[in-house]
Amino acid sequence: MKLIEASAAALREKGCSLIILSLHWGRETHMKPSPAQYAFARKALALDIDLIFGHHPHVIQPIALYQGKPVFFSTGNFTFGTMSNVDPSTGMFQAVYDLSGETPRLSALRVLPCVTGKKGDYRPIPVTDEAGRRNIFSKLYLHKPSYGFEALPESFLLTGEAAFDD
């Protein structure tokens, strides 16, 4: 944690407006974050981190908010594939910020749902059918908020988008 804190402070001193922490964490193929991940995320976000981008489990995990800051626990496999039966759900993730104030303000989150192909090239393929899109949005939605984290607005389940107003 000391390295994260020192790095965040150094970035802010250099004028960085937004700090994204990329973490290789979580248990492979587990669809839910562990209690330890929630605890680590809380501590990291308290150190002036604006967003956590997680990867490693090879499957998507929920997006959660902690004190208004997003945590993408796992974004799945986007350019990495497998011939195993791992859930192929993934996506392109966008976080939109208003940087005009003293601190970054999250204004929107968007997900373009995709699946990884299983024909040996493992390229991401956008999901266009409504049922498939909503299935992925549901996997990314924190259905049982816990550990002080909040779910995205329920509208995310239908659209894959969440808007945040002042």
PDB file of C-alpha atoms in Angstrom:
ATOM      1  CA  MET A   1       0.000   0.000   0.000  1.00  0.00           C
ATOM      2  CA  LYS A   2       2.896   2.355   0.703  1.00  0.00           C
ATOM      3  CA  LEU A   3       4.060   2.116  -2.920  1.00  0.00           C
ATOM      4  CA  ILE A   4       0.549   2.885  -4.197  1.00  0.00           C
ATOM      5  CA  GLU A   5       0.272   5.849  -1.834  1.00  0.00           C
ATOM      6  CA  ALA A   6       3.687   7.229  -2.813  1.00  0.00           C
ATOM      7  CA  SER A   7       3.005   6.726  -6.520  1.00  0.00           C
ATOM      8  CA  ALA A   8      -0.389   8.448  -6.332  1.00  0.00           C
ATOM      9  CA  ALA A   9       1.107  11.389  -4.430  1.00  0.00           C
ATOM     10  CA  ALA A  10       3.944  11.721  -6.962  1.00  0.00           C
ATOM     11  CA  LEU A  11       1.489  11.653  -9.866  1.00  0.00           C
ATOM     12  CA  ARG A  12      -0.675  14.349  -8.279  1.00  0.00           C
ATOM     13  CA  GLU A  13       2.425  16.487  -7.657  1.00  0.00           C
ATOM     14  CA  LYS A  14       3.219  16.222 -11.369  1.00  0.00           C
ATOM     15  CA  GLY A  15      -0.268  17.495 -12.201  1.00  0.00           C
ATOM     16  CA  CYS A  16      -2.007  14.232 -13.012  1.00  0.00           C
ATOM     17  CA  SER A  17      -5.771  14.832 -12.965  1.00  0.00           C
ATOM     18  CA  LEU A  18      -6.914  11.209 -12.905  1.00  0.00           C
ATOM     19  CA  ILE A  19      -5.234   8.127 -11.425  1.00  0.00           C
ATOM     20  CA  ILE A  20      -6.203   4.632 -12.534  1.00  0.00           C
ATOM     21  CA  LEU A  21      -4.791   1.707 -10.585  1.00  0.00           C
ATOM     22  CA  SER A  22      -4.450  -1.479 -12.641  1.00  0.00           C
ATOM     23  CA  LEU A  23      -4.439  -4.610 -10.490  1.00  0.00           C
ATOM     24  CA  HIS A  24      -3.675  -8.186 -11.468  1.00  0.00           C
ATOM     25  CA  TRP A  25      -5.800  -9.790  -8.765  1.00  0.00           C
ATOM     26  CA  GLY A  26      -8.598 -12.211  -7.979  1.00  0.00           C
ATOM     27  CA  ARG A  27      -9.055 -15.949  -8.319  1.00  0.00           C
ATOM     28  CA  GLU A  28      -9.103 -17.417 -11.803  1.00  0.00           C
ATOM     29  CA  THR A  29     -12.560 -18.320 -13.133  1.00  0.00           C
ATOM     30  CA  HIS A  30     -14.363 -16.955 -10.049  1.00  0.00           C
ATOM     31  CA  MET A  31     -17.277 -14.716 -11.028  1.00  0.00           C
ATOM     32  CA  LYS A  32     -17.272 -12.783  -7.734  1.00  0.00           C
ATOM     33  CA  PRO A  33     -14.546 -10.755  -6.038  1.00  0.00           C
ATOM     34  CA  SER A  34     -13.166 -12.052  -2.761  1.00  0.00           C
ATOM     35  CA  PRO A  35     -13.567 -10.241   0.580  1.00  0.00           C
ATOM     36  CA  ALA A  36      -9.827  -9.495   0.404  1.00  0.00           C
ATOM     37  CA  GLN A  37     -10.313  -7.681  -2.917  1.00  0.00           C
ATOM     38  CA  TYR A  38     -13.046  -5.510  -1.425  1.00  0.00           C
ATOM     39  CA  ALA A  39     -10.773  -4.666   1.526  1.00  0.00           C
ATOM     40  CA  PHE A  40      -7.811  -3.873  -0.729  1.00  0.00           C
ATOM     41  CA  ALA A  41      -9.971  -1.717  -3.014  1.00  0.00           C
ATOM     42  CA  ARG A  42     -11.251   0.336  -0.067  1.00  0.00           C
ATOM     43  CA  LYS A  43      -7.699   0.992   1.131  1.00  0.00           C
ATOM     44  CA  ALA A  44      -6.408   1.844  -2.355  1.00  0.00           C
ATOM     45  CA  LEU A  45      -9.262   4.225  -3.147  1.00  0.00           C
ATOM     46  CA  ALA A  46      -8.597   6.028   0.140  1.00  0.00           C
ATOM     47  CA  LEU A  47      -5.079   6.788  -1.172  1.00  0.00           C
ATOM     48  CA  ASP A  48      -6.306   9.227  -3.847  1.00  0.00           C
ATOM     49  CA  ILE A  49      -6.920   6.601  -6.541  1.00  0.00           C
ATOM     50  CA  ASP A  50      -9.832   7.483  -8.859  1.00  0.00           C
ATOM     51  CA  LEU A  51     -10.572   4.142 -10.533  1.00  0.00           C
ATOM     52  CA  ILE A  52      -9.443   0.535 -10.132  1.00  0.00           C
ATOM     53  CA  PHE A  53      -9.121  -1.574 -13.269  1.00  0.00           C
ATOM     54  CA  GLY A  54      -8.834  -5.242 -12.338  1.00  0.00           C
ATOM     55  CA  HIS A  55      -7.827  -8.230 -14.394  1.00  0.00           C
ATOM     56  CA  HIS A  56      -6.642 -11.806 -13.873  1.00  0.00           C
ATOM     57  CA  PRO A  57      -9.661 -14.064 -13.201  1.00  0.00           C
ATOM     58  CA  HIS A  58     -10.246 -14.570 -16.977  1.00  0.00           C
ATOM     59  CA  VAL A  59     -13.960 -13.913 -16.397  1.00  0.00           C
ATOM     60  CA  ILE A  60     -15.894 -10.718 -15.837  1.00  0.00           C
ATOM     61  CA  GLN A  61     -16.789  -9.686 -12.318  1.00  0.00           C
ATOM     62  CA  PRO A  62     -19.107  -6.920 -11.099  1.00  0.00           C
ATOM     63  CA  ILE A  63     -18.419  -3.226 -11.372  1.00  0.00           C
ATOM     64  CA  ALA A  64     -18.936  -1.554  -7.996  1.00  0.00           C
ATOM     65  CA  LEU A  65     -18.767   1.950  -6.593  1.00  0.00           C
ATOM     66  CA  TYR A  66     -17.048   2.911  -3.375  1.00  0.00           C
ATOM     67  CA  GLN A  67     -17.624   6.484  -2.249  1.00  0.00           C
ATOM     68  CA  GLY A  68     -18.424   7.355  -5.863  1.00  0.00           C
ATOM     69  CA  LYS A  69     -15.282   5.749  -7.284  1.00  0.00           C
ATOM     70  CA  PRO A  70     -15.610   2.782  -9.674  1.00  0.00           C
ATOM     71  CA  VAL A  71     -13.935  -0.572  -9.268  1.00  0.00           C
ATOM     72  CA  PHE A  72     -13.846  -2.842 -12.299  1.00  0.00           C
ATOM     73  CA  PHE A  73     -13.003  -6.011 -10.374  1.00  0.00           C
ATOM     74  CA  SER A  74     -12.331  -8.006 -13.557  1.00  0.00           C
ATOM     75  CA  THR A  75     -12.929  -7.195 -17.200  1.00  0.00           C
ATOM     76  CA  GLY A  76     -12.565 -10.783 -18.435  1.00  0.00           C
ATOM     77  CA  ASN A  77     -10.514 -11.885 -21.413  1.00  0.00           C
ATOM     78  CA  PHE A  78     -10.395  -9.312 -24.165  1.00  0.00           C
ATOM     79  CA  THR A  79      -7.374 -10.319 -26.218  1.00  0.00           C
ATOM     80  CA  PHE A  80      -6.601 -13.595 -24.495  1.00  0.00           C
ATOM     81  CA  GLY A  81      -8.574 -16.717 -25.182  1.00  0.00           C
ATOM     82  CA  THR A  82      -8.836 -20.291 -24.120  1.00  0.00           C
ATOM     83  CA  MET A  83     -10.315 -23.484 -25.476  1.00  0.00           C
ATOM     84  CA  SER A  84     -11.658 -24.252 -21.992  1.00  0.00           C
ATOM     85  CA  ASN A  85     -15.233 -23.692 -20.877  1.00  0.00           C
ATOM     86  CA  VAL A  86     -14.427 -20.357 -19.198  1.00  0.00           C
ATOM     87  CA  ASP A  87     -17.222 -17.818 -19.639  1.00  0.00           C
ATOM     88  CA  PRO A  88     -16.307 -15.855 -22.800  1.00  0.00           C
ATOM     89  CA  SER A  89     -18.081 -12.654 -21.673  1.00  0.00           C
ATOM     90  CA  THR A  90     -15.977  -9.497 -21.809  1.00  0.00           C
ATOM     91  CA  GLY A  91     -16.376  -5.990 -23.110  1.00  0.00           C
ATOM     92  CA  MET A  92     -14.979  -2.587 -23.848  1.00  0.00           C
ATOM     93  CA  PHE A  93     -15.244  -0.421 -20.756  1.00  0.00           C
ATOM     94  CA  GLN A  94     -15.431   3.359 -20.726  1.00  0.00           C
ATOM     95  CA  ALA A  95     -15.317   5.691 -17.747  1.00  0.00           C
ATOM     96  CA  VAL A  96     -16.093   9.344 -18.493  1.00  0.00           C
ATOM     97  CA  TYR A  97     -14.888  12.052 -16.123  1.00  0.00           C
ATOM     98  CA  ASP A  98     -15.421  15.765 -15.779  1.00  0.00           C
ATOM     99  CA  LEU A  99     -11.961  17.154 -15.024  1.00  0.00           C
ATOM    100  CA  SER A 100     -12.961  20.822 -14.892  1.00  0.00           C
ATOM    101  CA  GLY A 101     -13.102  20.987 -11.078  1.00  0.00           C
ATOM    102  CA  GLU A 102     -10.496  20.502  -8.381  1.00  0.00           C
ATOM    103  CA  THR A 103     -11.136  16.761  -8.256  1.00  0.00           C
ATOM    104  CA  PRO A 104     -12.209  14.357 -11.009  1.00  0.00           C
ATOM    105  CA  ARG A 105     -15.963  13.753 -11.137  1.00  0.00           C
ATOM    106  CA  LEU A 106     -17.243  10.508 -12.612  1.00  0.00           C
ATOM    107  CA  SER A 107     -19.986  11.418 -15.067  1.00  0.00           C
ATOM    108  CA  ALA A 108     -20.676   8.115 -16.868  1.00  0.00           C
ATOM    109  CA  LEU A 109     -19.731   4.468 -17.237  1.00  0.00           C
ATOM    110  CA  ARG A 110     -20.411   2.505 -20.421  1.00  0.00           C
ATOM    111  CA  VAL A 111     -19.851  -1.073 -21.491  1.00  0.00           C
ATOM    112  CA  LEU A 112     -19.891  -2.445 -25.024  1.00  0.00           C
ATOM    113  CA  PRO A 113     -20.488  -6.147 -24.340  1.00  0.00           C
ATOM    114  CA  CYS A 114     -18.393  -8.677 -26.236  1.00  0.00           C
ATOM    115  CA  VAL A 115     -17.480 -12.347 -26.147  1.00  0.00           C
ATOM    116  CA  THR A 116     -14.148 -13.866 -27.076  1.00  0.00           C
ATOM    117  CA  GLY A 117     -14.220 -16.139 -30.102  1.00  0.00           C
ATOM    118  CA  LYS A 118     -13.335 -19.794 -29.675  1.00  0.00           C
ATOM    119  CA  LYS A 119     -12.049 -20.463 -33.186  1.00  0.00           C
ATOM    120  CA  GLY A 120      -8.397 -20.098 -32.243  1.00  0.00           C
ATOM    121  CA  ASP A 121      -8.067 -16.365 -32.821  1.00  0.00           C
ATOM    122  CA  TYR A 122      -9.871 -15.371 -29.593  1.00  0.00           C
ATOM    123  CA  ARG A 123     -10.805 -11.963 -30.931  1.00  0.00           C
ATOM    124  CA  PRO A 124     -13.506 -10.016 -29.114  1.00  0.00           C
ATOM    125  CA  ILE A 125     -16.843 -10.084 -30.918  1.00  0.00           C
ATOM    126  CA  PRO A 126     -19.469  -7.437 -30.034  1.00  0.00           C
ATOM    127  CA  VAL A 127     -22.709  -8.897 -28.689  1.00  0.00           C
ATOM    128  CA  THR A 128     -25.612  -7.408 -30.626  1.00  0.00           C
ATOM    129  CA  ASP A 129     -28.651  -9.436 -29.566  1.00  0.00           C
ATOM    130  CA  GLU A 130     -30.563  -7.824 -26.712  1.00  0.00           C
ATOM    131  CA  ALA A 131     -30.759 -10.954 -24.529  1.00  0.00           C
ATOM    132  CA  GLY A 132     -27.009 -11.539 -24.832  1.00  0.00           C
ATOM    133  CA  ARG A 133     -26.231  -7.910 -24.018  1.00  0.00           C
ATOM    134  CA  ARG A 134     -28.449  -7.939 -20.939  1.00  0.00           C
ATOM    135  CA  ASN A 135     -26.908 -11.217 -19.794  1.00  0.00           C
ATOM    136  CA  ILE A 136     -23.460  -9.605 -19.759  1.00  0.00           C
ATOM    137  CA  PHE A 137     -24.777  -6.434 -18.090  1.00  0.00           C
ATOM    138  CA  SER A 138     -26.293  -8.636 -15.374  1.00  0.00           C
ATOM    139  CA  LYS A 139     -22.940 -10.348 -14.756  1.00  0.00           C
ATOM    140  CA  LEU A 140     -21.313  -6.923 -14.367  1.00  0.00           C
ATOM    141  CA  TYR A 141     -23.985  -5.656 -11.979  1.00  0.00           C
ATOM    142  CA  LEU A 142     -23.354  -5.929  -8.237  1.00  0.00           C
ATOM    143  CA  HIS A 143     -26.607  -7.659  -7.257  1.00  0.00           C
ATOM    144  CA  LYS A 144     -25.785  -7.895  -3.540  1.00  0.00           C
ATOM    145  CA  PRO A 145     -23.867  -4.786  -2.475  1.00  0.00           C
ATOM    146  CA  SER A 146     -21.632  -5.437   0.500  1.00  0.00           C
ATOM    147  CA  TYR A 147     -18.473  -4.287   2.274  1.00  0.00           C
ATOM    148  CA  GLY A 148     -19.568  -0.655   1.862  1.00  0.00           C
ATOM    149  CA  PHE A 149     -19.720  -0.850  -1.938  1.00  0.00           C
ATOM    150  CA  GLU A 150     -22.696   0.239  -4.015  1.00  0.00           C
ATOM    151  CA  ALA A 151     -24.201  -1.100  -7.220  1.00  0.00           C
ATOM    152  CA  LEU A 152     -24.462   0.920 -10.398  1.00  0.00           C
ATOM    153  CA  PRO A 153     -27.892   2.416 -11.127  1.00  0.00           C
ATOM    154  CA  GLU A 154     -30.430  -0.262 -12.125  1.00  0.00           C
ATOM    155  CA  SER A 155     -30.683   1.285 -15.599  1.00  0.00           C
ATOM    156  CA  PHE A 156     -27.266  -0.291 -16.260  1.00  0.00           C
ATOM    157  CA  LEU A 157     -28.970  -3.696 -16.453  1.00  0.00           C
ATOM    158  CA  LEU A 158     -30.861  -2.586 -19.571  1.00  0.00           C
ATOM    159  CA  THR A 159     -28.413  -0.308 -21.326  1.00  0.00           C
ATOM    160  CA  GLY A 160     -24.901  -1.030 -20.074  1.00  0.00           C
ATOM    161  CA  GLU A 161     -24.642   2.655 -19.238  1.00  0.00           C
ATOM    162  CA  ALA A 162     -24.716   4.562 -15.980  1.00  0.00           C
ATOM    163  CA  ALA A 163     -24.904   8.343 -15.728  1.00  0.00           C
ATOM    164  CA  PHE A 164     -23.907  10.195 -12.580  1.00  0.00           C
ATOM    165  CA  ASP A 165     -25.292  13.630 -11.832  1.00  0.00           C
ATOM    166  CA  ASP A 166     -24.140  16.091  -9.217  1.00  0.00           C
TER     167      ASP A 166
END
